[in-house]
Amino acid sequence: MDLTMTDACQLYKLVEILLLLSEHIAFNCSSNTNYNRLNRLLRRKQQRRSRKSAQGKTMTDG
């Protein structure tokens, strides 16, 4: 198989894109722990809000 210069350039670009994609996937897998931590923080915040609103309701009811 004979490779022309344009074929070689296209192949190089394809390999470059695949490398970038693999780095992106690896980064996302490692940052999954950060995503979980953020979710936990958001859940805690929502629980506090719901507790505060529940306390407000009991005060007005009583």
JSON list of C-alpha atoms in Angstrom, two decimals:
[
{"chain": "A", "resi": 1, "resn": "MET", "atom": "CA", "xyz": [0.00, 0.00, 0.00]},
{"chain": "A", "resi": 2, "resn": "ASP", "atom": "CA", "xyz": [1.43, 3.35, -1.05]},
{"chain": "A", "resi": 3, "resn": "LEU", "atom": "CA", "xyz": [0.85, 6.27, 1.28]},
{"chain": "A", "resi": 4, "resn": "THR", "atom": "CA", "xyz": [0.69, 9.71, -0.21]},
{"chain": "A", "resi": 5, "resn": "MET", "atom": "CA", "xyz": [1.53, 12.80, 1.80]},
{"chain": "A", "resi": 6, "resn": "THR", "atom": "CA", "xyz": [-2.17, 13.67, 2.24]},
{"chain": "A", "resi": 7, "resn": "ASP", "atom": "CA", "xyz": [-2.91, 10.12, 3.43]},
{"chain": "A", "resi": 8, "resn": "ALA", "atom": "CA", "xyz": [-0.10, 10.36, 5.96]},
{"chain": "A", "resi": 9, "resn": "CYS", "atom": "CA", "xyz": [-1.37, 13.75, 7.19]},
{"chain": "A", "resi": 10, "resn": "GLN", "atom": "CA", "xyz": [-4.91, 12.44, 7.55]},
{"chain": "A", "resi": 11, "resn": "LEU", "atom": "CA", "xyz": [-3.66, 9.38, 9.40]},
{"chain": "A", "resi": 12, "resn": "TYR", "atom": "CA", "xyz": [-1.59, 11.57, 11.71]},
{"chain": "A", "resi": 13, "resn": "LYS", "atom": "CA", "xyz": [-4.60, 13.80, 12.44]},
{"chain": "A", "resi": 14, "resn": "LEU", "atom": "CA", "xyz": [-6.73, 10.73, 13.17]},
{"chain": "A", "resi": 15, "resn": "VAL", "atom": "CA", "xyz": [-4.15, 9.38, 15.63]},
{"chain": "A", "resi": 16, "resn": "GLU", "atom": "CA", "xyz": [-3.94, 12.83, 17.25]},
{"chain": "A", "resi": 17, "resn": "ILE", "atom": "CA", "xyz": [-7.73, 12.92, 17.70]},
{"chain": "A", "resi": 18, "resn": "LEU", "atom": "CA", "xyz": [-7.76, 9.40, 19.17]},
{"chain": "A", "resi": 19, "resn": "LEU", "atom": "CA", "xyz": [-5.05, 10.37, 21.67]},
{"chain": "A", "resi": 20, "resn": "LEU", "atom": "CA", "xyz": [-6.99, 13.46, 22.72]},
{"chain": "A", "resi": 21, "resn": "LEU", "atom": "CA", "xyz": [-10.13, 11.37, 23.14]},
{"chain": "A", "resi": 22, "resn": "SER", "atom": "CA", "xyz": [-8.36, 8.79, 25.28]},
{"chain": "A", "resi": 23, "resn": "GLU", "atom": "CA", "xyz": [-6.91, 11.56, 27.49]},
{"chain": "A", "resi": 24, "resn": "HIS", "atom": "CA", "xyz": [-10.37, 13.09, 27.81]},
{"chain": "A", "resi": 25, "resn": "ILE", "atom": "CA", "xyz": [-11.91, 9.76, 28.81]},
{"chain": "A", "resi": 26, "resn": "ALA", "atom": "CA", "xyz": [-9.13, 9.08, 31.33]},
{"chain": "A", "resi": 27, "resn": "PHE", "atom": "CA", "xyz": [-9.59, 12.54, 32.85]},
{"chain": "A", "resi": 28, "resn": "ASN", "atom": "CA", "xyz": [-13.34, 12.08, 33.15]},
{"chain": "A", "resi": 29, "resn": "CYS", "atom": "CA", "xyz": [-12.89, 8.74, 34.90]},
{"chain": "A", "resi": 30, "resn": "SER", "atom": "CA", "xyz": [-10.49, 10.26, 37.41]},
{"chain": "A", "resi": 31, "resn": "SER", "atom": "CA", "xyz": [-12.69, 13.30, 37.99]},
{"chain": "A", "resi": 32, "resn": "ASN", "atom": "CA", "xyz": [-15.65, 11.03, 38.74]},
{"chain": "A", "resi": 33, "resn": "THR", "atom": "CA", "xyz": [-14.68, 11.20, 42.43]},
{"chain": "A", "resi": 34, "resn": "ASN", "atom": "CA", "xyz": [-14.96, 14.99, 42.28]},
{"chain": "A", "resi": 35, "resn": "TYR", "atom": "CA", "xyz": [-18.39, 14.61, 40.70]},
{"chain": "A", "resi": 36, "resn": "ASN", "atom": "CA", "xyz": [-19.49, 12.29, 43.52]},
{"chain": "A", "resi": 37, "resn": "ARG", "atom": "CA", "xyz": [-18.18, 14.75, 46.13]},
{"chain": "A", "resi": 38, "resn": "LEU", "atom": "CA", "xyz": [-20.12, 17.58, 44.50]},
{"chain": "A", "resi": 39, "resn": "ASN", "atom": "CA", "xyz": [-23.29, 15.47, 44.47]},
{"chain": "A", "resi": 40, "resn": "ARG", "atom": "CA", "xyz": [-22.89, 14.72, 48.19]},
{"chain": "A", "resi": 41, "resn": "LEU", "atom": "CA", "xyz": [-22.49, 18.43, 48.98]},
{"chain": "A", "resi": 42, "resn": "LEU", "atom": "CA", "xyz": [-25.56, 19.33, 46.95]},
{"chain": "A", "resi": 43, "resn": "ARG", "atom": "CA", "xyz": [-27.61, 16.61, 48.65]},
{"chain": "A", "resi": 44, "resn": "ARG", "atom": "CA", "xyz": [-26.59, 17.88, 52.09]},
{"chain": "A", "resi": 45, "resn": "LYS", "atom": "CA", "xyz": [-27.54, 21.41, 51.11]},
{"chain": "A", "resi": 46, "resn": "GLN", "atom": "CA", "xyz": [-30.97, 20.27, 49.93]},
{"chain": "A", "resi": 47, "resn": "GLN", "atom": "CA", "xyz": [-31.51, 18.25, 53.13]},
{"chain": "A", "resi": 48, "resn": "ARG", "atom": "CA", "xyz": [-30.68, 21.31, 55.24]},
{"chain": "A", "resi": 49, "resn": "ARG", "atom": "CA", "xyz": [-33.13, 23.40, 53.22]},
{"chain": "A", "resi": 50, "resn": "SER", "atom": "CA", "xyz": [-35.90, 20.84, 53.59]},
{"chain": "A", "resi": 51, "resn": "ARG", "atom": "CA", "xyz": [-35.22, 20.59, 57.35]},
{"chain": "A", "resi": 52, "resn": "LYS", "atom": "CA", "xyz": [-35.36, 24.37, 57.70]},
{"chain": "A", "resi": 53, "resn": "SER", "atom": "CA", "xyz": [-38.61, 24.58, 55.76]},
{"chain": "A", "resi": 54, "resn": "ALA", "atom": "CA", "xyz": [-40.05, 21.76, 57.89]},
{"chain": "A", "resi": 55, "resn": "GLN", "atom": "CA", "xyz": [-39.04, 23.63, 61.05]},
{"chain": "A", "resi": 56, "resn": "GLY", "atom": "CA", "xyz": [-40.66, 26.79, 59.71]},
{"chain": "A", "resi": 57, "resn": "LYS", "atom": "CA", "xyz": [-43.90, 24.90, 59.10]},
{"chain": "A", "resi": 58, "resn": "THR", "atom": "CA", "xyz": [-44.00, 23.47, 62.61]},
{"chain": "A", "resi": 59, "resn": "MET", "atom": "CA", "xyz": [-43.45, 26.91, 64.12]},
{"chain": "A", "resi": 60, "resn": "THR", "atom": "CA", "xyz": [-46.34, 28.43, 62.16]},
{"chain": "A", "resi": 61, "resn": "ASP", "atom": "CA", "xyz": [-48.56, 25.41, 62.88]},
{"chain": "A", "resi": 62, "resn": "GLY", "atom": "CA", "xyz": [-47.94, 25.58, 66.64]}
]
